[in-house]
Structures are given as structure tokens and as C-alpha cells.
């Protein structure tokens, strides 16, 4: 675990500081989008240093996003959520309890390719995101 995160940071030109390692570890372990306050709570729980500054965490998240290690996920909440920027997938979000499910679908990707090829105003679409919002089984 620690080796993967260290290598990831090194490849992107970042020093493996304890804060960066701790934050990336959470992303590898949970596989779910996280915001600064949820990371702050998790680190405070496990860290021996006690309290961790949320602003520092947010700054680290932004830096990791700029370097391409993390990407932002739009969950329509007040805070910004991030996840590891690897395998392409989409999300289903519960608007009541905030549960997030990830999914992949080849057909969706094909449809989107067709949409882009039909467009006369756009040629190079670099990326896309797709989030579905509704109620989970428990909440509905
Ligand atoms: Zn729910
Ligand atoms: Zn997609």
C-alpha cells in the first residue's frame, strides 16, 4: 500500500510527505469519492498526532488533482469530492444519504462517441462525466 502511493507521488513529481501518503491511503482503501472533511475525520481517528487541519487537507487534495493523481467528482454537494484518477467509470448518488455506487457501461461509452461524431460544433472531447441522482433502496 505505502509503496504504491509513494511510487504514484514520485512519478508525478511529488515528495511523499506523511500527509500526502495518509490522504492517498484513504482513497486506495475506500474506493469512494471523499471530501476534505471526511478525510479529516478518518485521519484524525487513526493518526497519533491528533487533530489534522482541514485546510491543509483541502490544499493537498487540490495539488493532487492538478497533478492528475485525483479527479474531482460532482456530487452536487457544497463541498468538493475527489477520487483516484484511474479506470473510467460513472456514479449513482443517493440524494438523501449520499451513498455512491460506481458503474461502467460499454454501451454508454459507444453512445457518447456517436454523439460527439455527430456534432458539427465539437470535434475534440477530452473527457466526460456522468452522475445519476436518486434514492437508494434503503431511502426510498
Ligand atoms: Zn440513501
Ligand atoms: Zn464514460
Short mmCIF file of C-alpha atoms and ligand atoms in Angstrom, two decimals:
data_model
loop_
_atom_site.label_atom_id
_atom_site.label_comp_id
_atom_site.label_asym_id
_atom_site.label_seq_id
_atom_site.Cartn_x
_atom_site.Cartn_y
_atom_site.Cartn_z
CA UNK A 1 0.00 0.00 0.00
CA UNK A 2 2.60 2.52 1.07
CA UNK A 3 4.84 1.56 -1.84
CA UNK A 4 2.08 2.16 -4.41
CA UNK A 5 1.28 5.58 -3.02
CA UNK A 6 4.97 6.54 -2.79
CA UNK A 7 5.60 5.49 -6.38
CA UNK A 8 2.50 7.34 -7.54
CA UNK A 9 3.68 10.54 -5.87
CA UNK A 10 7.23 10.17 -7.18
CA UNK A 11 6.03 9.60 -10.74
CA UNK A 12 4.07 12.82 -10.55
CA UNK A 13 6.94 14.81 -9.08
CA UNK A 14 5.66 14.95 -5.53
CA UNK A 15 7.55 14.19 -2.36
CA UNK A 16 5.90 11.50 -0.25
CA UNK A 17 5.08 13.59 2.82
CA UNK A 18 3.16 11.88 5.67
CA UNK A 19 0.07 13.98 4.90
CA UNK A 20 0.04 13.07 1.21
CA UNK A 21 0.60 9.39 1.99
CA UNK A 22 -2.18 9.35 4.58
CA UNK A 23 -4.63 11.02 2.20
CA UNK A 24 -3.85 8.74 -0.74
CA UNK A 25 -4.10 5.69 1.51
CA UNK A 26 -7.72 6.61 2.29
CA UNK A 27 -8.55 6.81 -1.42
CA UNK A 28 -6.99 3.41 -2.07
CA UNK A 29 -8.79 1.83 0.86
CA UNK A 30 -12.29 3.23 0.40
CA UNK A 31 -12.62 3.45 -3.43
CA UNK A 32 -15.29 6.10 -2.88
CA UNK A 33 -15.33 9.83 -3.55
CA UNK A 34 -14.11 11.75 -0.49
CA UNK A 35 -14.21 15.39 0.55
CA UNK A 36 -11.80 17.25 2.83
CA UNK A 37 -13.94 16.85 5.95
CA UNK A 38 -14.48 13.10 5.54
CA UNK A 39 -10.72 12.65 5.05
CA UNK A 40 -10.05 14.88 8.04
CA UNK A 41 -12.27 12.71 10.24
CA UNK A 42 -10.65 9.50 9.03
CA UNK A 43 -7.10 10.77 9.55
CA UNK A 44 -7.88 12.20 12.98
CA UNK A 45 -9.26 8.80 14.00
CA UNK A 46 -6.10 6.90 13.04
CA UNK A 47 -3.38 9.49 13.48
CA UNK A 48 -1.28 9.67 16.60
CA UNK A 49 -0.67 13.37 16.09
CA UNK A 50 -4.30 14.05 16.93
CA UNK A 51 -6.03 16.84 15.05
CA UNK A 52 -5.36 17.41 11.38
CA UNK A 53 -6.02 20.74 9.70
CA UNK A 54 -8.85 20.59 7.15
CA UNK A 55 -7.40 23.48 5.15
CA UNK A 56 -4.12 21.59 4.75
CA UNK A 57 -6.06 18.57 3.56
CA UNK A 58 -8.01 20.63 1.06
CA UNK A 59 -4.79 22.18 -0.28
CA UNK A 60 -3.24 18.74 -0.65
CA UNK A 61 -6.34 17.46 -2.46
CA UNK A 62 -6.18 20.37 -4.92
CA UNK A 63 -2.48 19.75 -5.56
CA UNK A 64 -3.07 16.05 -6.13
CA UNK A 65 -5.88 16.93 -8.53
CA UNK A 66 -3.67 19.34 -10.51
CA UNK A 67 -1.04 16.64 -10.85
CA UNK A 68 -3.63 14.21 -12.20
CA UNK A 69 -3.50 11.71 -9.33
CA UNK A 70 -7.02 12.65 -8.22
CA UNK A 71 -10.00 13.98 -10.12
CA UNK A 72 -12.99 15.97 -8.94
CA UNK A 73 -16.39 14.31 -8.82
CA UNK A 74 -19.51 16.45 -8.99
CA UNK A 75 -21.90 15.03 -6.40
CA UNK A 76 -23.95 18.28 -6.23
CA UNK A 77 -22.91 18.98 -2.67
CA UNK A 78 -21.47 22.04 -1.01
CA UNK A 79 -18.01 20.55 -0.68
CA UNK A 80 -15.76 19.24 -3.42
CA UNK A 81 -15.37 15.49 -3.75
CA UNK A 82 -12.36 13.72 -5.21
CA UNK A 83 -11.46 10.19 -6.27
CA UNK A 84 -8.44 8.40 -7.71
CA UNK A 85 -8.00 9.30 -11.36
CA UNK A 86 -7.79 5.78 -12.72
CA UNK A 87 -10.25 3.48 -14.51
CA UNK A 88 -13.09 5.40 -16.16
CA UNK A 89 -16.49 4.92 -14.53
CA UNK A 90 -19.71 6.70 -13.57
CA UNK A 91 -21.67 7.21 -10.35
CA UNK A 92 -25.15 6.77 -8.97
CA UNK A 93 -25.72 9.07 -5.99
CA UNK A 94 -28.41 8.90 -3.30
CA UNK A 95 -29.62 12.44 -2.68
CA UNK A 96 -30.77 11.53 0.83
CA UNK A 97 -27.98 9.50 2.45
CA UNK A 98 -25.23 10.33 -0.08
CA UNK A 99 -24.42 6.70 -0.82
CA UNK A 100 -22.43 6.40 -4.05
CA UNK A 101 -22.34 3.43 -6.38
CA UNK A 102 -19.90 3.21 -9.28
CA UNK A 103 -20.70 1.60 -12.60
CA UNK A 104 -19.19 1.03 -16.02
CA UNK A 105 -21.15 0.55 -19.22
CA UNK A 106 -19.64 -0.01 -22.67
CA UNK A 107 -22.91 0.93 -24.39
CA UNK A 108 -22.95 4.35 -22.78
CA UNK A 109 -19.41 4.98 -23.98
CA UNK A 110 -20.40 3.98 -27.53
CA UNK A 111 -23.44 6.24 -27.49
CA UNK A 112 -21.32 9.16 -26.32
CA UNK A 113 -18.80 8.55 -29.11
CA UNK A 114 -21.64 8.71 -31.62
CA UNK A 115 -22.96 11.92 -30.09
CA UNK A 116 -19.53 13.53 -30.45
CA UNK A 117 -19.08 12.33 -34.03
CA UNK A 118 -22.46 13.79 -34.98
CA UNK A 119 -21.69 17.19 -33.52
CA UNK A 120 -20.73 19.84 -36.02
CA UNK A 121 -19.60 22.27 -33.35
CA UNK A 122 -17.29 19.96 -31.37
CA UNK A 123 -14.52 17.71 -32.50
CA UNK A 124 -12.19 17.01 -29.64
CA UNK A 125 -13.97 16.00 -26.47
CA UNK A 126 -11.27 15.35 -23.90
CA UNK A 127 -13.32 13.82 -21.12
CA UNK A 128 -16.80 13.36 -19.77
CA UNK A 129 -18.51 12.62 -16.50
CA UNK A 130 -21.90 11.13 -15.82
CA UNK A 131 -23.64 11.05 -12.45
CA UNK A 132 -27.16 9.73 -11.83
CA UNK A 133 -29.10 11.11 -8.86
CA UNK A 134 -31.92 9.44 -6.99
CA UNK A 135 -32.82 7.44 -3.89
CA UNK A 136 -31.10 4.23 -2.82
CA UNK A 137 -33.03 1.12 -1.81
CA UNK A 138 -32.86 2.00 1.89
CA UNK A 139 -34.00 5.60 1.41
CA UNK A 140 -36.88 5.05 -0.99
ZN1 LIG B 1 -29.84 6.54 0.52
ZN1 LIG B 2 -18.00 7.29 -19.55
#
